[in-house]
Coordinates of C-alpha atoms in Angstrom, one line a residue:
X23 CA 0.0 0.0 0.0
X24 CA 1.1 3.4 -0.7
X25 CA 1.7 6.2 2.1
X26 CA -0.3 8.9 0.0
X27 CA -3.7 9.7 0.9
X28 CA -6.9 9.4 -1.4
X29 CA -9.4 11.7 -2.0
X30 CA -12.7 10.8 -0.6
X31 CA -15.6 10.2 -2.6
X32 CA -18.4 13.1 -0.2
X33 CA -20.0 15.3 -2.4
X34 CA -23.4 14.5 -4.0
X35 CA -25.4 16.6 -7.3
X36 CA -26.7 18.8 -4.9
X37 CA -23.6 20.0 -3.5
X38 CA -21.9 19.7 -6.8
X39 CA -23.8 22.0 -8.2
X40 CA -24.6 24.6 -5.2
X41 CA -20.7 24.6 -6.0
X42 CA -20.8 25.7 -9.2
X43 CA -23.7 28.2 -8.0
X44 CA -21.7 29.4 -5.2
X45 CA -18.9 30.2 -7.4
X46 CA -20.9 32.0 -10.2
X47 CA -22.9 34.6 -7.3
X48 CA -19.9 35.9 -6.1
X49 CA -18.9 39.9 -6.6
X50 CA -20.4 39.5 -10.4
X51 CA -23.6 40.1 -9.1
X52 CA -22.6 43.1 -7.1
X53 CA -21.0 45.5 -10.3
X54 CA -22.4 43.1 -13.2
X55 CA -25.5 44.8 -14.0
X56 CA -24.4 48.7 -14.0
X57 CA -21.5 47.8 -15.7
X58 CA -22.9 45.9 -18.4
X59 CA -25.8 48.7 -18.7
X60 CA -23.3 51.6 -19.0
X61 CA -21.9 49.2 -22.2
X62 CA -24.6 48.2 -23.6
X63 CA -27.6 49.9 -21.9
X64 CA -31.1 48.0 -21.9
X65 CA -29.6 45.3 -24.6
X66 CA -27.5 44.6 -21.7
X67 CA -29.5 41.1 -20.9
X68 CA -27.8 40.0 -24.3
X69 CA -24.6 40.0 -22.8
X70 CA -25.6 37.8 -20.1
X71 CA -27.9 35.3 -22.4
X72 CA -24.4 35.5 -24.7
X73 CA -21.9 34.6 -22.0
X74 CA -24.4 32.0 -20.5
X75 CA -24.3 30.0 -24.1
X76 CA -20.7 30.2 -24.4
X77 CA -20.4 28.5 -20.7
X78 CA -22.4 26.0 -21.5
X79 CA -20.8 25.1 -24.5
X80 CA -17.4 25.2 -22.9
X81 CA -19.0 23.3 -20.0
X82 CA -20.4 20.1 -22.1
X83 CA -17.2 19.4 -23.9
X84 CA -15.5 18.8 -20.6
X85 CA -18.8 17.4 -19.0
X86 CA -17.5 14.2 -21.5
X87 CA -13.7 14.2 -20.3
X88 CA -14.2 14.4 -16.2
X89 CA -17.5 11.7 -17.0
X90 CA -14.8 9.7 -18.1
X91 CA -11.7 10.4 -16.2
X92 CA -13.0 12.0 -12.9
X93 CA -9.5 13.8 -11.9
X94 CA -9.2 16.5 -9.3
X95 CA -7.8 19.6 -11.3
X96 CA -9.3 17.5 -14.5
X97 CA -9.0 21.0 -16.6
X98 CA -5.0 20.7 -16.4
X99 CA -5.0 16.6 -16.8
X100 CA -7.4 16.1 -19.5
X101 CA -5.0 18.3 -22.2
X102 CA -1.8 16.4 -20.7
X103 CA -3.8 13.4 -21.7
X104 CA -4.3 14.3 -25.5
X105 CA -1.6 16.8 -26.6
X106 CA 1.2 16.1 -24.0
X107 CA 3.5 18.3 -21.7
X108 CA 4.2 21.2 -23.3
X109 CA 0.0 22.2 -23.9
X110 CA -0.5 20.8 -20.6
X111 CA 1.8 22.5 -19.0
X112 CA 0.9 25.9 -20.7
X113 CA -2.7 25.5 -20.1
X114 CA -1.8 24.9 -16.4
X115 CA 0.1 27.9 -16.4
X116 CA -3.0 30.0 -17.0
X117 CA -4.9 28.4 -14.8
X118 CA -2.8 29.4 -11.8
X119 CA -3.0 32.4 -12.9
X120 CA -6.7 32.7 -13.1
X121 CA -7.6 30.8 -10.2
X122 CA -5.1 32.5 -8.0
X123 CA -6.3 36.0 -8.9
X124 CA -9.9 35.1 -8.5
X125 CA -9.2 34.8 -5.0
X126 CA -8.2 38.2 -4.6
X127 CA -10.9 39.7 -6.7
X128 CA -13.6 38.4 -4.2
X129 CA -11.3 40.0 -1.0
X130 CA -11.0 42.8 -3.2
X131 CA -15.2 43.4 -3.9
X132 CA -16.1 42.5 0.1
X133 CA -13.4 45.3 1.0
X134 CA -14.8 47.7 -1.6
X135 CA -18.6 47.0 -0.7
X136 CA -17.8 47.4 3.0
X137 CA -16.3 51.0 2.8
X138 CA -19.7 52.2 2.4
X139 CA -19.9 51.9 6.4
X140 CA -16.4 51.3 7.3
X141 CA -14.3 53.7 5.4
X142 CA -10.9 53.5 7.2
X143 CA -10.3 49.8 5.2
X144 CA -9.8 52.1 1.9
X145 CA -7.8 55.3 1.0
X146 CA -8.4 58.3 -1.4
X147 CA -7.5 56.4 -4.3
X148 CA -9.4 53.5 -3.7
X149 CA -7.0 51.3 -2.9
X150 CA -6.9 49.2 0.4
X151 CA -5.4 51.2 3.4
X152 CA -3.5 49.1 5.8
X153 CA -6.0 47.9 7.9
X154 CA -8.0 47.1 4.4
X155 CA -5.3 44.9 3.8
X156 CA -5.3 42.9 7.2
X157 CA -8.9 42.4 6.3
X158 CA -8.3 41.5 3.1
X159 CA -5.5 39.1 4.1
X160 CA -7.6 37.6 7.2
X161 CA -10.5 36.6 4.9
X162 CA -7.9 35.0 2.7
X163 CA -6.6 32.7 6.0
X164 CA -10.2 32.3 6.7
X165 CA -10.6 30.4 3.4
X166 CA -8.0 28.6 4.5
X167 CA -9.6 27.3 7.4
X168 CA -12.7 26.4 5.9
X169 CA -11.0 23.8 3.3
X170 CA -8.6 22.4 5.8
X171 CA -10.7 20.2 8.0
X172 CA -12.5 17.8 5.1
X173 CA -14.3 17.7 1.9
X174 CA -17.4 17.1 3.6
X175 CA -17.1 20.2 6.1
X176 CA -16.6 22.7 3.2
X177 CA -19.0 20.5 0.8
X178 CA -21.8 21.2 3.4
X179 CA -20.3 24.4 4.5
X180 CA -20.6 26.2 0.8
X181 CA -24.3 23.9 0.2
X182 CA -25.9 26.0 3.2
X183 CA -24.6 29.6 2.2
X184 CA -25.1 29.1 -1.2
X185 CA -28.5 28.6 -0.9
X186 CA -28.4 31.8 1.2
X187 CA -26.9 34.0 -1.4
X188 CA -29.8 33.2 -3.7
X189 CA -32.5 35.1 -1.5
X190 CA -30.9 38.5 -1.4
X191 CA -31.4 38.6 -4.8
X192 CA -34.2 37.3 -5.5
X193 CA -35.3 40.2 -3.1
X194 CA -34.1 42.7 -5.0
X195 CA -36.0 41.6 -8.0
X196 CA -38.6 41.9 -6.2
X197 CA -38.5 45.3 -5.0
X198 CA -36.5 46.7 -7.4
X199 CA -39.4 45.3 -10.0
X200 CA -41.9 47.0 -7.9
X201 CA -40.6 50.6 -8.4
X202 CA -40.2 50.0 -11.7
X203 CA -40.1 53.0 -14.6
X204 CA -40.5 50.5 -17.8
X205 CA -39.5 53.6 -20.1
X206 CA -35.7 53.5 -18.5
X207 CA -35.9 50.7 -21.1
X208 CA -36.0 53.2 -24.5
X209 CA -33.0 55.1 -22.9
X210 CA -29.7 55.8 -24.3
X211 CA -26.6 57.0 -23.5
X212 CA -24.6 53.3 -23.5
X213 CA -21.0 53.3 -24.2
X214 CA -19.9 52.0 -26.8
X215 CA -23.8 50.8 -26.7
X216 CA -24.8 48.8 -30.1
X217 CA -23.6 45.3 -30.8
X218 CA -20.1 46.5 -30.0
X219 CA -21.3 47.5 -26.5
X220 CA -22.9 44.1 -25.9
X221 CA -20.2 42.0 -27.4
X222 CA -17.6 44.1 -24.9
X223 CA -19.8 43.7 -21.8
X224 CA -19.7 40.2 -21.8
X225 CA -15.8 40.4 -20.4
X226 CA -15.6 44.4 -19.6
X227 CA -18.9 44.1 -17.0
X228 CA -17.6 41.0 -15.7
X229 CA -20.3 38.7 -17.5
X230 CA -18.1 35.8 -18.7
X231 CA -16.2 36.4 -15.4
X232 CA -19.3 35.7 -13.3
X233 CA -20.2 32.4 -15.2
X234 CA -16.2 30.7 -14.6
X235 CA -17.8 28.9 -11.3
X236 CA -19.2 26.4 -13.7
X237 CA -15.6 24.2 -13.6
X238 CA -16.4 23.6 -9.7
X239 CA -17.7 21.0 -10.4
X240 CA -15.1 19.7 -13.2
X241 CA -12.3 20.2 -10.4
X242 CA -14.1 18.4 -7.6
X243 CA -14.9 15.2 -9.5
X244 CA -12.6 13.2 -8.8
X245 CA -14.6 13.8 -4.8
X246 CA -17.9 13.2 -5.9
X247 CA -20.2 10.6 -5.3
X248 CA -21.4 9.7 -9.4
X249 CA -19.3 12.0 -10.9
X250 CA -20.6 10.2 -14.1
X251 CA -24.0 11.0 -13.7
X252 CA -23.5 14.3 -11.7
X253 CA -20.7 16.3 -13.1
X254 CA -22.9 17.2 -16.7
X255 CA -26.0 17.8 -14.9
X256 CA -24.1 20.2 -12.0
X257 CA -22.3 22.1 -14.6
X258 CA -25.8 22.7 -16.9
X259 CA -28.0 23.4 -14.0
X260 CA -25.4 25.7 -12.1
X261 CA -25.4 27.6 -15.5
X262 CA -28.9 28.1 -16.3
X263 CA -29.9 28.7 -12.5
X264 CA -27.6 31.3 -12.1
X265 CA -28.3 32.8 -15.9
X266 CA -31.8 33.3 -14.8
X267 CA -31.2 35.2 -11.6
X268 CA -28.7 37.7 -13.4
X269 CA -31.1 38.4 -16.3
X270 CA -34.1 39.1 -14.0
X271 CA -31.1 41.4 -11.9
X272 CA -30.3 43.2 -15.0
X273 CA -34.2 44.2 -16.3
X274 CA -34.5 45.1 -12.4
X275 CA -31.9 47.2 -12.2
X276 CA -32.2 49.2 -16.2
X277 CA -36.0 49.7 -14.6
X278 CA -35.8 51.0 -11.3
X279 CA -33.2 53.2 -12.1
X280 CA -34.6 56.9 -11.3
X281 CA -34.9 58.9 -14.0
X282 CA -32.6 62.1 -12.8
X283 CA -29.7 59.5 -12.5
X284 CA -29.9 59.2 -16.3
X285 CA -29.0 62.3 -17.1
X286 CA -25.7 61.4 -18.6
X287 CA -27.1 58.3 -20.2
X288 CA -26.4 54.6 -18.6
X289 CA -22.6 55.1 -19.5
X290 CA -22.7 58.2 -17.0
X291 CA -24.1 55.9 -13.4
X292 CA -21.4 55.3 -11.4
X293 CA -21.8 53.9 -8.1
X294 CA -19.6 52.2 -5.5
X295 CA -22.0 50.5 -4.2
X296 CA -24.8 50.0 -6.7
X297 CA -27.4 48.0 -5.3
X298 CA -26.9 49.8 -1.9
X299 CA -27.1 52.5 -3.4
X300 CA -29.6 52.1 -6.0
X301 CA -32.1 50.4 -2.6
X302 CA -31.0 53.9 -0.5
X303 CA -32.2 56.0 -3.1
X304 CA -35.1 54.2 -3.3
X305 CA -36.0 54.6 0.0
X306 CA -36.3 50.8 1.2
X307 CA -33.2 51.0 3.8
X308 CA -33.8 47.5 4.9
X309 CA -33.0 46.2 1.7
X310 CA -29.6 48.2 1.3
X311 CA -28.5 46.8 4.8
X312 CA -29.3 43.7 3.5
X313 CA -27.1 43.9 0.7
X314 CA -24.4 45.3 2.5
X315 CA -24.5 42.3 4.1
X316 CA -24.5 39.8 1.5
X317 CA -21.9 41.9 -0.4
X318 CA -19.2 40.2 2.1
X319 CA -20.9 37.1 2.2
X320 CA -21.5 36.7 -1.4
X321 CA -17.9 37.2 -3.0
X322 CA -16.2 35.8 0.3
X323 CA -18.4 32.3 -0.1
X324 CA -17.0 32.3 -4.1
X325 CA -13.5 33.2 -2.6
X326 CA -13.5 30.6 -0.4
X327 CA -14.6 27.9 -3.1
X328 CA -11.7 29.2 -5.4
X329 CA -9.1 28.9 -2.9
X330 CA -10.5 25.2 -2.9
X331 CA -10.2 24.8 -6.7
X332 CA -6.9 26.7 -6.6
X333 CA -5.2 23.7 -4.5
X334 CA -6.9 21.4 -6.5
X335 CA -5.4 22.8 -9.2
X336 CA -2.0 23.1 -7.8
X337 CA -2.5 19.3 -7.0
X338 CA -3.0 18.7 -10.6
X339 CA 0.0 20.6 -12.0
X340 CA 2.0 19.0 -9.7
X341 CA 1.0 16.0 -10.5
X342 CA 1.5 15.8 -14.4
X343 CA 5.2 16.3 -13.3
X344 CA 5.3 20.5 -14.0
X345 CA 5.5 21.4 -10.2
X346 CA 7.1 20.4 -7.3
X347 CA 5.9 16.6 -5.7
X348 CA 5.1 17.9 -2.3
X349 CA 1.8 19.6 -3.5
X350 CA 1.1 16.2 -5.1
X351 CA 0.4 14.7 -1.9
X352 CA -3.1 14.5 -0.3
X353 CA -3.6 13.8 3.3
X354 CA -4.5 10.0 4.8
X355 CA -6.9 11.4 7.4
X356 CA -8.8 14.0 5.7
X357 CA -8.5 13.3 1.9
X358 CA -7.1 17.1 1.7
X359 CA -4.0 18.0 -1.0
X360 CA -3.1 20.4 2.3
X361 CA 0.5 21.5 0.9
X362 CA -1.4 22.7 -2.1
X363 CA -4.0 24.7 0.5
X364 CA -1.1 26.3 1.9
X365 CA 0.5 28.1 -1.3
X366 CA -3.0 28.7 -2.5
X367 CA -3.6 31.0 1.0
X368 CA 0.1 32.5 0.3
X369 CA -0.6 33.0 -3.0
X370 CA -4.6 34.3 -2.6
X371 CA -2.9 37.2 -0.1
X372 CA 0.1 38.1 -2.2
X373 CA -2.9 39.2 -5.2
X374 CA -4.6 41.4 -2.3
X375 CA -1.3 43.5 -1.9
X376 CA -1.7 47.4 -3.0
X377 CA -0.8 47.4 -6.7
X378 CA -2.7 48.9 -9.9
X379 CA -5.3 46.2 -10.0
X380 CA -6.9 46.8 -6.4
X381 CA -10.0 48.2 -8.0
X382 CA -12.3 45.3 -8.7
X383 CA -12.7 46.0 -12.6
X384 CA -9.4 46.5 -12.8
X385 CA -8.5 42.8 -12.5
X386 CA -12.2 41.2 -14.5
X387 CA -10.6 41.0 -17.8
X388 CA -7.2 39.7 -16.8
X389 CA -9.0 36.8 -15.1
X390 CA -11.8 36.4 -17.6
X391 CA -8.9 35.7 -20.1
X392 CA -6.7 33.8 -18.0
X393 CA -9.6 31.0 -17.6
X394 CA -10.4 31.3 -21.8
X395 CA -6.4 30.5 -22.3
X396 CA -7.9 27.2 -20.2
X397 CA -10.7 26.5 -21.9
X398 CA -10.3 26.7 -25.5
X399 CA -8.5 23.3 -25.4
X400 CA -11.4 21.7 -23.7
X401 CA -13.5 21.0 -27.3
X402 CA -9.7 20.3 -28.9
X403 CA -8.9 17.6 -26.8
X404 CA -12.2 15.8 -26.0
X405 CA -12.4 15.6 -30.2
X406 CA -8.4 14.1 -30.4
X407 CA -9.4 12.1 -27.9
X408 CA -12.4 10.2 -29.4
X409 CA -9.5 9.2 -31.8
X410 CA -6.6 8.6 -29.7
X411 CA -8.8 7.0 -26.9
X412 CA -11.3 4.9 -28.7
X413 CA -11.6 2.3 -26.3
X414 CA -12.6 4.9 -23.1
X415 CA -15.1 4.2 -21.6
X416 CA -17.5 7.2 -21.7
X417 CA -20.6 7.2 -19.2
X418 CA -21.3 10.3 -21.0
X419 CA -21.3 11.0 -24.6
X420 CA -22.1 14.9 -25.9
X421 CA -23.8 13.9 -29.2
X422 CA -23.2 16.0 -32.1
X423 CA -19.7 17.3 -31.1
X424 CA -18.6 17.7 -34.7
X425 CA -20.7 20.5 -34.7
X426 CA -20.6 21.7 -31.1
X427 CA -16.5 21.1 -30.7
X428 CA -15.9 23.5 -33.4
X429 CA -18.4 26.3 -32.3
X430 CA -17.2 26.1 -28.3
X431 CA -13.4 26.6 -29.7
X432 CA -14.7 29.5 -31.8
X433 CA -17.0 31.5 -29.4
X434 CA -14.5 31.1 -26.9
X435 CA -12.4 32.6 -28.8
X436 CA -14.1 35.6 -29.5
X437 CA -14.6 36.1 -25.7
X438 CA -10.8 36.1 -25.8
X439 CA -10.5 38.7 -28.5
X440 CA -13.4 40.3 -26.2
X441 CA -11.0 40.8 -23.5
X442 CA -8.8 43.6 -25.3
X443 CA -5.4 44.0 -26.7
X444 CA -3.8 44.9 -23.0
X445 CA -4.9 41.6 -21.4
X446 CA -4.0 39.4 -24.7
X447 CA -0.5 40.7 -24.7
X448 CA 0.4 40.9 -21.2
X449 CA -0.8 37.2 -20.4
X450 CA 0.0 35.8 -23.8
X451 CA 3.7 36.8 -23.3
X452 CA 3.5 36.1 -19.7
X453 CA 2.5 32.5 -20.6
X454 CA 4.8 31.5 -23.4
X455 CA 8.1 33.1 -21.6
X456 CA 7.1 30.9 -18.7
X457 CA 8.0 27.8 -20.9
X458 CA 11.6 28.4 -19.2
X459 CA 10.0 27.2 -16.2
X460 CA 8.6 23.8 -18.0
X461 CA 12.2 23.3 -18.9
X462 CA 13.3 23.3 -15.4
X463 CA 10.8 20.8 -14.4
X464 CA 11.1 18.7 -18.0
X465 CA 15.0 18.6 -17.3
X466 CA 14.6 16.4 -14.1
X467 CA 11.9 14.4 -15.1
X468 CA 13.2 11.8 -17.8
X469 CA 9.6 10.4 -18.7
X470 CA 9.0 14.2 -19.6
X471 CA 12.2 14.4 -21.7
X472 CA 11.5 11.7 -23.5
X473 CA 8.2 12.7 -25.0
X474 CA 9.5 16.3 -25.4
X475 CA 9.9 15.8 -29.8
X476 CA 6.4 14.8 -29.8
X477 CA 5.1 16.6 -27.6
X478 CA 6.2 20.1 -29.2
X479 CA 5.7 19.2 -32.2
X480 CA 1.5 18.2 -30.7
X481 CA 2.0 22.2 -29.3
X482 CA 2.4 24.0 -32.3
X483 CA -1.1 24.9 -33.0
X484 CA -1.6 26.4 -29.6
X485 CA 1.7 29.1 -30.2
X486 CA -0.3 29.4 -33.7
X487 CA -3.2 30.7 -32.0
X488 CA -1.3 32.8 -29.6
X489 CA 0.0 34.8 -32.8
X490 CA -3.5 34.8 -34.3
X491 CA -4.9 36.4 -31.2
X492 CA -2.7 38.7 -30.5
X493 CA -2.7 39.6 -34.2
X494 CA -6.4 40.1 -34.4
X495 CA -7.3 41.8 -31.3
X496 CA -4.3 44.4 -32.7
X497 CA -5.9 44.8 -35.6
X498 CA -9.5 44.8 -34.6
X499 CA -12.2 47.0 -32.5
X500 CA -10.8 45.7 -29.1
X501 CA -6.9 47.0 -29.7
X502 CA -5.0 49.4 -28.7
X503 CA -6.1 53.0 -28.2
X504 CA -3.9 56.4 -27.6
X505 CA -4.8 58.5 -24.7
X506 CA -7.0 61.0 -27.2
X507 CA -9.3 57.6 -27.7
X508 CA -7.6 57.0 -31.3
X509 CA -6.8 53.1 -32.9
X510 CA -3.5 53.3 -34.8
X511 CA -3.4 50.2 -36.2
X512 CA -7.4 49.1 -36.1
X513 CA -7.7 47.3 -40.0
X514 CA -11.0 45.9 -39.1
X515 CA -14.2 47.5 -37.6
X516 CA -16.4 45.9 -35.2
X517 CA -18.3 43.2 -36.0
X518 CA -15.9 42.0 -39.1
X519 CA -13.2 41.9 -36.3
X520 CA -15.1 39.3 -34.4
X521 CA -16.7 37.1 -38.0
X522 CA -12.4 36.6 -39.2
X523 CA -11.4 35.8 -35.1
X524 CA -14.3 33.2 -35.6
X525 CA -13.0 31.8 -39.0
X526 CA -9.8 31.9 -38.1
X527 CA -10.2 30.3 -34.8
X528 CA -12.2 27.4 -36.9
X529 CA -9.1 26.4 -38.9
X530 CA -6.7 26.3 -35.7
X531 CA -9.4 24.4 -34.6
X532 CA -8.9 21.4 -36.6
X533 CA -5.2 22.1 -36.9
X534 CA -4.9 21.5 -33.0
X535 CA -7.1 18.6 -33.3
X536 CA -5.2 16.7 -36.2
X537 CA -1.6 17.6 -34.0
X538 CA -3.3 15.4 -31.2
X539 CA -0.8 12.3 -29.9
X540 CA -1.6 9.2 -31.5
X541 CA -2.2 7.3 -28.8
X542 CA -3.5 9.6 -25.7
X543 CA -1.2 8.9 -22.5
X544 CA -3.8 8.7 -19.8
X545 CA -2.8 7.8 -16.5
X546 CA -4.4 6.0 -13.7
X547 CA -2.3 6.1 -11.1
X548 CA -3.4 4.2 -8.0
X549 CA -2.5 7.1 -5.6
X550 CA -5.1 8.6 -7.0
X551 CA -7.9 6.2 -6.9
X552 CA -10.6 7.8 -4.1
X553 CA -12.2 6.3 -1.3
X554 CA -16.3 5.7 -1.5
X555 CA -18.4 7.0 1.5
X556 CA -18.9 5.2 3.9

């Protein structure tokens, strides 16, 4: 018998997908709808209907994969398993660096939200004061906690406040809908407004953002009871769930919006705290102190679930050889990966340090596109691997993927062109000068170095599309801009910009699928098997 631990087969559809729920209503909820009205204006429901489909596209194709192969951190294994080290470890790449950050995002949105009535945590800048930080950093620790014990404690844990942070806004709705002026709805005043201004506030208003919880339950199969059975189901119905609560939370908020506030046109409402503040004006107090409430418990809950997946994750990286053993390891007694809990807590405090991103926009398209850079591969290698691993046995089969692998790589693609020229080049280069550190880990590990012909030569379609998108979103609507609002080097207006990223996209597509190993090296490693409930 082997000293490692398993992980422990405890979490059930329900909690499952009040995990994926729990991770979609975090701080999205809070800033979502203003945002994506000032972009878009009373169209803005389109941006959330938009980012919902792409989701649940993205969603199915690995619905198939973690049916299959139920791994903990299954979005890092499952591209190991059909294209080899150097995707996987690239994809894992940006996945630390999206689930990391999304940790401090949520600290960042309960610290903003709560300077409404305690206005020492932030200074005149609006970044976190010092005693902001402590209580960013102590939440952060308090995440920690949670996971440590078991899988059952937080599966419970998250299961009971999740259901919580569905009534608050359901309440809103409700009131909100009840001081409703329907001709808000003819208004203008959006910026850019128009199919552009939908289109952008799918990333921008943190849309597509909000939606990333779906992978919960991805991550955590390899700790659930059927993940055969459950995982699809939990990743649709956390989807459409959620999708319907931040539709009916958009059309509440474009109608109860007082007239005199639109002034300046949607584009003009700014608000730190906009339901708060939107319930204050209002005149119901109750429900503003009720929101100020759930503002901490809300993004804190999804923060808390992240710093789960982020460990997971860490477990995962570690484990395909790309990271150091010691987060490989899970605990006998509690089924825990706790070395990987640790450097998740160190790294979930070191993104809440004062820095240019403190403001909570200022970090939703950096994260948005740090989880696409994950996700495109998902329909990629679930169609190489219905060649390369005929003989898996699939409880679950998405039928018609010929048509739906395709159009998932493509429209989450655009939601990467979406995310503008200064998050594509920063994280694009980011990720493919971190390659030095593969080498580091490749040089020490001899099954790794062996592969390493075939395995670049399975990679070159993903550098391909890293030149294509970069490329394109230079050229296109979402570039660059001067500081007098200008686009040097725009060669394609919006939507043409978006219809070649799609065609493009279509042919790297089927390149990256035809560059697939030839036989798909999937492990099963006994250390990893997982204990049933008893």
């Amino acid at each position: 018998m082997s000293n490692q631990g398993q992980f422990k087969k405890k979490l059930s559809l329900l909690d499952l997908t009040f995990l994926g729920c729990g991770s979609i209503i975090g701080s999205g909820w809070l800033y979502g709808a203003m945002t994506a009205a000032g972009f878009a204006g009373p169209s803005a429901w389109l941006s959330w209907v938009i980012g919902a489909f792409i989701i649940i596209l993205i969603g199915l194709t690995y619905a198939e994969m973690s049916a299959a192969m139920p791994r903990s951190g299954g979005f890092l294994r499952y591209p190991d398993y059909s294209h080899g080290s150097v995707v996987g470890y690239l994809v894992g790449f940006a996945s630390m660096l999206g689930y990391t950050s999304v940790i401090g995002v949520e600290v960042i949105a309960v610290r903003q939200y709560a300077t409404i009535y305690w206005g020492a945590l932030t200074t005149a800048d609006g970044g976190p004061s010092a005693l902001g930080f402590a209580v960013q950093a102590g939440l952060v620790v308090i995440f920690f906690l949670i996971n440590y014990w078991s899988v059952n404690f937080f599966g419970k844990f998250n299961t009971f406040i999740t259901f919580f942070k569905f009534v608050v806004p359901i309440l809103i709705v409700i009131m909100l809908l009840l001081n409703a002026d329907f001709s808000n709805f003819s208004a203008g005043g959006a910026d850019p407004g128009g199919l552009h201004g939908i289109f952008k506030a799918v990333v921008a208003a943190g849309i597509a953002f909000s939606f990333l919880g779906f992978r919960q339950a991805v991550d955590f199969a390899g700790e659930a009871k059927n993940p055969q059975r459950d995982v699809p189901w939990a990743i649709v119905l956390s989807v459409v769930l959620c999708l319907g609560l931040y539709v009916l939370l958009q059309l509440a908020y474009v109608a109860a919006v007082p007239g005199d506030m639109l002034s300046n046109g949607w584009a003009g409402i700014e608000l730190t705290s906009p339901w708060a503040k939107l319930a204050g004006v209002l005149g119901i107090v109750w429900l503003a102190n009720l929101v100020l409430l759930d503002s901490a418990i809300s993004p804190a809950a999804t923060g808390n679930i992240f710093l789960s997946g982020t460990a997971r994750v860490m477990f995962a990286w570690a484990k395909n050889g790309y990271f150091y053993s010691v987060f490989a390891k899970v605990d006998k007694r509690t089924g825990l990966p706790r070395g990987a809990l640790w450097l998740a807590m160190i790294m979930g405090i070191a993104w809440t340090l004062p820095t240019q991103f403190q403001a909570w926009s200022g970090l939703i398209g950096a994260v948005t596109f740090s989880f696409v850079l994950t996700y495109m591969t998902g329909p990629v290698s679930v169609t190489a691997l219905r060649k390369s691993a005929p003989d898996l046995k699939r409880p679950f089969v998405l039928k018609g993927l010929g048509f739906i692998g395709p159009l998932t790589f493509m429209a989450a693609s655009l939601v990467a062109l979406w995310s503008g020229w200064s998050n594509i080049i920063l994280l694009v280069s980011i990720t493919v000068c971190s390659i030095v550190l593969f080498f580091a880990f490749a040089d020490k590990d001899e099954s790794i170095r062996k592969n390493l012909k075939e395995d670049f030569k399975a990679s070159g379609w993903l550098f391909g599309y890293y030149v294509f998108l970069v490329l394109m979103s230079l050229i296109g609507s979402f570039g660059p801009t001067t500081e007098s609002g200008e686009m040097p080097y725009q060669l394609l207006a919006g939507p043409w910009d978006s219809v070649v990223m799609a065609l493009g996209s279509l042919g790297i597509f089927y390149w990256g699928v035809n560059s697939a190993l030839k036989k798909a090296r999937i492990t099963d490693d006994e250390e990893e098997a997982t204990e049933e409930a008893s």
